């Protein structure tokens, strides 16, 4: 990807957008003020929620920002895009765009953590490859040869006809307080049974798409009941995930020598949930620490009986659940701190990561 | 709403955007070239699929365009927005914006039908009322009085802090051919059981939201199998709807006097489907014509046994289903023509309409 000069410096606290756009030699990064309109009303990300995204945290340090779990996020973005048959830039292009955005952000707001969002949409309707992209990179023509369904590209390199950008912005000030205070959570029916993702790939259960209207409606429903967040449950009674987070629970297990060990459990991935990048990182560190790891299936009673329940996500981090449908849950401060330390350590998730 | 001068005339065949924007006395319509970027990357319509839409057909006539079923579409838009707790402009503002867009469109492309799309999003994140709109128009403060959760508005008039536009564009040339040829259709599992919409309003089953990634994925899945379209089936085996259409079936019923009467049936609305504006209009005219009307529940075998099955939608119109999962269906040309005539007549849907 071509490096573009830092053509935009935001005011203190201001956000930076970096667009990945076609250029003579592939893709170029263009810095821009996100307060300026940038997207067409015909973009299918907007008209159909047809796209994917990732939200990452960048930690400020003496030699610039370090993006937490960047590899895991980029792997999951690629996996989500594959579910949607959506051509997206390669990981290195995203990495460079994020770095350019963070550099410009730091010029306006030095030395503070930031949120880095990556978005890819199918692009405007009616553009070659945009509205007509059918099944991956290529289609078999009547003569039996591979013919590309997008215009002007090799069969093995689908046209990047979508809209792609990185947005670097300030961390919302309320998140640390919410994390500290803990979350009152409602259990809400997600409508699907826990085996649907295996039989119906068109439901995109494991993809992080832009179609989040239901997730947002569930959060509004919870807020209207005075709750902070939601844990979705399948129609067959299995614990799934939060609208923007992964569920973890821990059990302290007494050992023969009188000490405790900890069992850390997350819902079964095949039940149709997003693979959590924070969960993967925490699990990798927990395993190194000698904890036992478990993968559901979990039911609401498992949450009530646990020694701790958390919603984990990249930006809010590790937030303890303090009540579930109005029932107070035990909060284990020591375990919360250890999970947060595991996340901060940002170890490679290995086989506990989003794609393994 | 303030009338704005027609500040933009498209080239022949070109589209027109009309933005509804805050002004001193409410809302103003601003005409614009939709090939220019108009939406922020932080718009929640884009980042969360958090918004609603309608797509209407405008028929060209000697005294300008007539929008088919405009009342039904505006009612459904309001109903969808209510499901999402989304403040939207009133019907009259939409009507005026659509009329202004059609006038400009006709200046570029006289005398041809057009597609009129209405879109409302929750607007940019972080704007007062934008990202913080919780539960309708007002919230009860600790003193028991109504306090508005949006900034600077009366409790009974939620701030129009979203992004609102009308897009007028040409009718896609392939639609008439698809209608004429008929559709090969796949049945695909929608994952939900048919009672979910009643127990889980946060799933937004009856709302036409911008979160259409699953609908688009289902269409791509069908295309990859060589099919033209999809009929979704609930996890308990009930016929639901197409990703962008309503299902109708007809049975010819012999009468005592040796003639036929027709029974026209559509799936049960409470099974979690969108109320079809075309279905409502067709049903109203069919009732006047003395047909019997039925509302499911329907199962796939009912489709196989029918004398005709159609997918109806505002832009493509009445399209016969010629095969279902590879099984050829009877196509009744006479019934297809009558249904198309019913739709063209554009009678008030009355109690068969989207909200009755």
CSV table of C-alpha atoms in Angstrom, one decimal, chain A residues 17 19 34-43 45-51 53 83-85 117 119 121-122 125 133-135 165 167 187-193 196 199-204 209-218 220-221 223-224 232 235 244, chain B residues 17 19 34-43 45-51 53 83-85 117 119 121-122 125 133-135 165 167 187-193 196 199-204 209-218 220-221 223-224 232 235 244:
chain,number,residue,atom,x,y,z
A,17,UNK,CA,-10.4,8.8,9.4
A,19,UNK,CA,-9.6,5.7,3.8
A,34,UNK,CA,-14.3,12.4,9.8
A,35,UNK,CA,-16.6,15.4,10.4
A,36,UNK,CA,-16.7,15.7,6.6
A,37,UNK,CA,-19.2,13.5,4.7
A,38,UNK,CA,-17.4,10.7,3.1
A,39,UNK,CA,-19.9,8.0,2.1
A,40,UNK,CA,-22.4,7.8,-0.7
A,41,UNK,CA,-26.1,7.3,0.1
A,42,UNK,CA,-26.0,4.3,-2.2
A,43,UNK,CA,-23.3,2.5,-0.3
A,45,UNK,CA,-22.9,-0.7,4.0
A,46,UNK,CA,-25.5,2.0,4.6
A,47,UNK,CA,-28.5,0.8,2.6
A,48,UNK,CA,-28.2,-2.9,3.6
A,49,UNK,CA,-25.8,-3.1,6.6
A,50,UNK,CA,-23.7,-5.1,4.1
A,51,UNK,CA,-20.2,-5.0,5.5
A,53,UNK,CA,-16.1,-4.2,11.2
A,83,UNK,CA,-18.7,-15.3,5.4
A,84,UNK,CA,-20.1,-12.4,3.4
A,85,UNK,CA,-18.1,-13.1,0.2
A,117,UNK,CA,-12.3,0.9,14.2
A,119,UNK,CA,-14.9,-0.9,8.5
A,121,UNK,CA,-18.6,-2.3,3.1
A,122,UNK,CA,-19.7,-3.7,-0.2
A,125,UNK,CA,-24.8,-0.1,-5.5
A,133,UNK,CA,-20.6,-9.9,-6.3
A,134,UNK,CA,-22.1,-13.3,-6.1
A,135,UNK,CA,-20.0,-16.1,-4.7
A,165,UNK,CA,-11.7,2.9,6.3
A,167,UNK,CA,-11.4,5.6,12.3
A,187,UNK,CA,-31.1,-12.2,29.8
A,188,UNK,CA,-32.9,-11.8,26.4
A,189,UNK,CA,-34.0,-14.4,23.9
A,190,UNK,CA,-32.0,-14.2,20.7
A,191,UNK,CA,-34.7,-16.2,18.9
A,192,UNK,CA,-32.3,-18.7,17.3
A,193,UNK,CA,-31.6,-22.2,18.6
A,196,UNK,CA,-28.6,-22.9,13.7
A,199,UNK,CA,-27.2,-25.6,9.3
A,200,UNK,CA,-27.7,-22.1,8.0
A,201,UNK,CA,-24.5,-20.3,7.0
A,202,UNK,CA,-26.5,-17.5,5.3
A,203,UNK,CA,-27.5,-16.3,8.8
A,204,UNK,CA,-23.9,-15.1,9.2
A,209,UNK,CA,-21.4,-7.5,10.3
A,210,UNK,CA,-22.6,-3.9,10.2
A,211,UNK,CA,-26.2,-5.2,10.6
A,212,UNK,CA,-26.4,-4.5,14.4
A,213,UNK,CA,-29.9,-3.1,14.6
A,214,UNK,CA,-31.1,-6.0,16.8
A,215,UNK,CA,-28.0,-5.7,19.1
A,216,UNK,CA,-28.8,-2.0,19.5
A,217,UNK,CA,-32.5,-2.7,20.1
A,218,UNK,CA,-31.7,-5.2,22.8
A,220,UNK,CA,-32.2,0.0,24.3
A,221,UNK,CA,-34.7,-2.6,25.7
A,223,UNK,CA,-31.8,0.4,29.3
A,224,UNK,CA,-35.5,1.0,29.4
A,232,UNK,CA,-28.5,-13.3,24.7
A,235,UNK,CA,-34.4,-20.4,22.1
A,244,UNK,CA,-21.2,-6.2,21.9
B,17,UNK,CA,-31.0,12.8,-3.5
B,19,UNK,CA,-31.9,15.5,2.3
B,34,UNK,CA,-26.1,11.4,-4.9
B,35,UNK,CA,-22.7,10.8,-6.6
B,36,UNK,CA,-21.2,13.2,-4.0
B,37,UNK,CA,-20.4,11.8,-0.5
B,38,UNK,CA,-23.1,12.8,2.0
B,39,UNK,CA,-22.9,10.7,5.0
B,40,UNK,CA,-20.4,10.6,7.9
B,41,UNK,CA,-18.4,7.5,8.7
B,42,UNK,CA,-19.8,7.8,12.2
B,43,UNK,CA,-23.4,7.6,11.1
B,45,UNK,CA,-27.1,3.8,9.9
B,46,UNK,CA,-23.6,2.8,8.5
B,47,UNK,CA,-21.8,1.6,11.7
B,48,UNK,CA,-24.8,-0.3,13.1
B,49,UNK,CA,-27.4,-0.8,10.4
B,50,UNK,CA,-29.5,1.3,12.8
B,51,UNK,CA,-32.2,2.9,10.7
B,53,UNK,CA,-36.2,2.4,4.9
B,83,UNK,CA,-40.1,-0.4,16.7
B,84,UNK,CA,-36.6,1.1,16.8
B,85,UNK,CA,-37.5,4.1,19.0
B,117,UNK,CA,-36.3,5.2,-1.6
B,119,UNK,CA,-34.1,6.2,4.4
B,121,UNK,CA,-30.9,6.6,10.3
B,122,UNK,CA,-30.1,7.3,14.0
B,125,UNK,CA,-22.6,8.7,17.1
B,133,UNK,CA,-31.7,7.8,22.5
B,134,UNK,CA,-33.1,5.3,24.8
B,135,UNK,CA,-36.8,4.6,24.9
B,165,UNK,CA,-33.1,11.3,2.8
B,167,UNK,CA,-33.3,8.9,-3.3
B,187,UNK,CA,-36.5,-22.4,0.6
B,188,UNK,CA,-34.0,-21.3,3.3
B,189,UNK,CA,-34.2,-21.7,7.1
B,190,UNK,CA,-34.6,-18.2,8.8
B,191,UNK,CA,-33.5,-19.7,12.1
B,192,UNK,CA,-36.4,-18.2,14.1
B,193,UNK,CA,-39.5,-20.1,15.1
B,196,UNK,CA,-40.6,-15.3,18.2
B,199,UNK,CA,-42.2,-12.8,22.7
B,200,UNK,CA,-39.1,-10.8,21.7
B,201,UNK,CA,-39.8,-7.3,20.4
B,202,UNK,CA,-36.1,-6.4,20.4
B,203,UNK,CA,-35.7,-8.8,17.4
B,204,UNK,CA,-37.5,-6.1,15.3
B,209,UNK,CA,-34.5,-1.9,9.1
B,210,UNK,CA,-31.2,-1.2,7.3
B,211,UNK,CA,-29.7,-4.4,8.9
B,212,UNK,CA,-30.2,-6.5,5.7
B,213,UNK,CA,-26.9,-8.4,5.7
B,214,UNK,CA,-28.7,-11.7,6.3
B,215,UNK,CA,-31.2,-11.0,3.5
B,216,UNK,CA,-28.3,-10.2,1.1
B,217,UNK,CA,-26.4,-13.3,2.2
B,218,UNK,CA,-29.4,-15.5,1.5
B,220,UNK,CA,-26.1,-14.7,-2.6
B,221,UNK,CA,-26.5,-18.2,-1.4
B,223,UNK,CA,-27.5,-17.2,-6.7
B,224,UNK,CA,-24.5,-19.5,-6.0
B,232,UNK,CA,-37.5,-18.0,4.2
B,235,UNK,CA,-37.4,-23.2,12.3
B,244,UNK,CA,-37.1,-8.5,-0.2
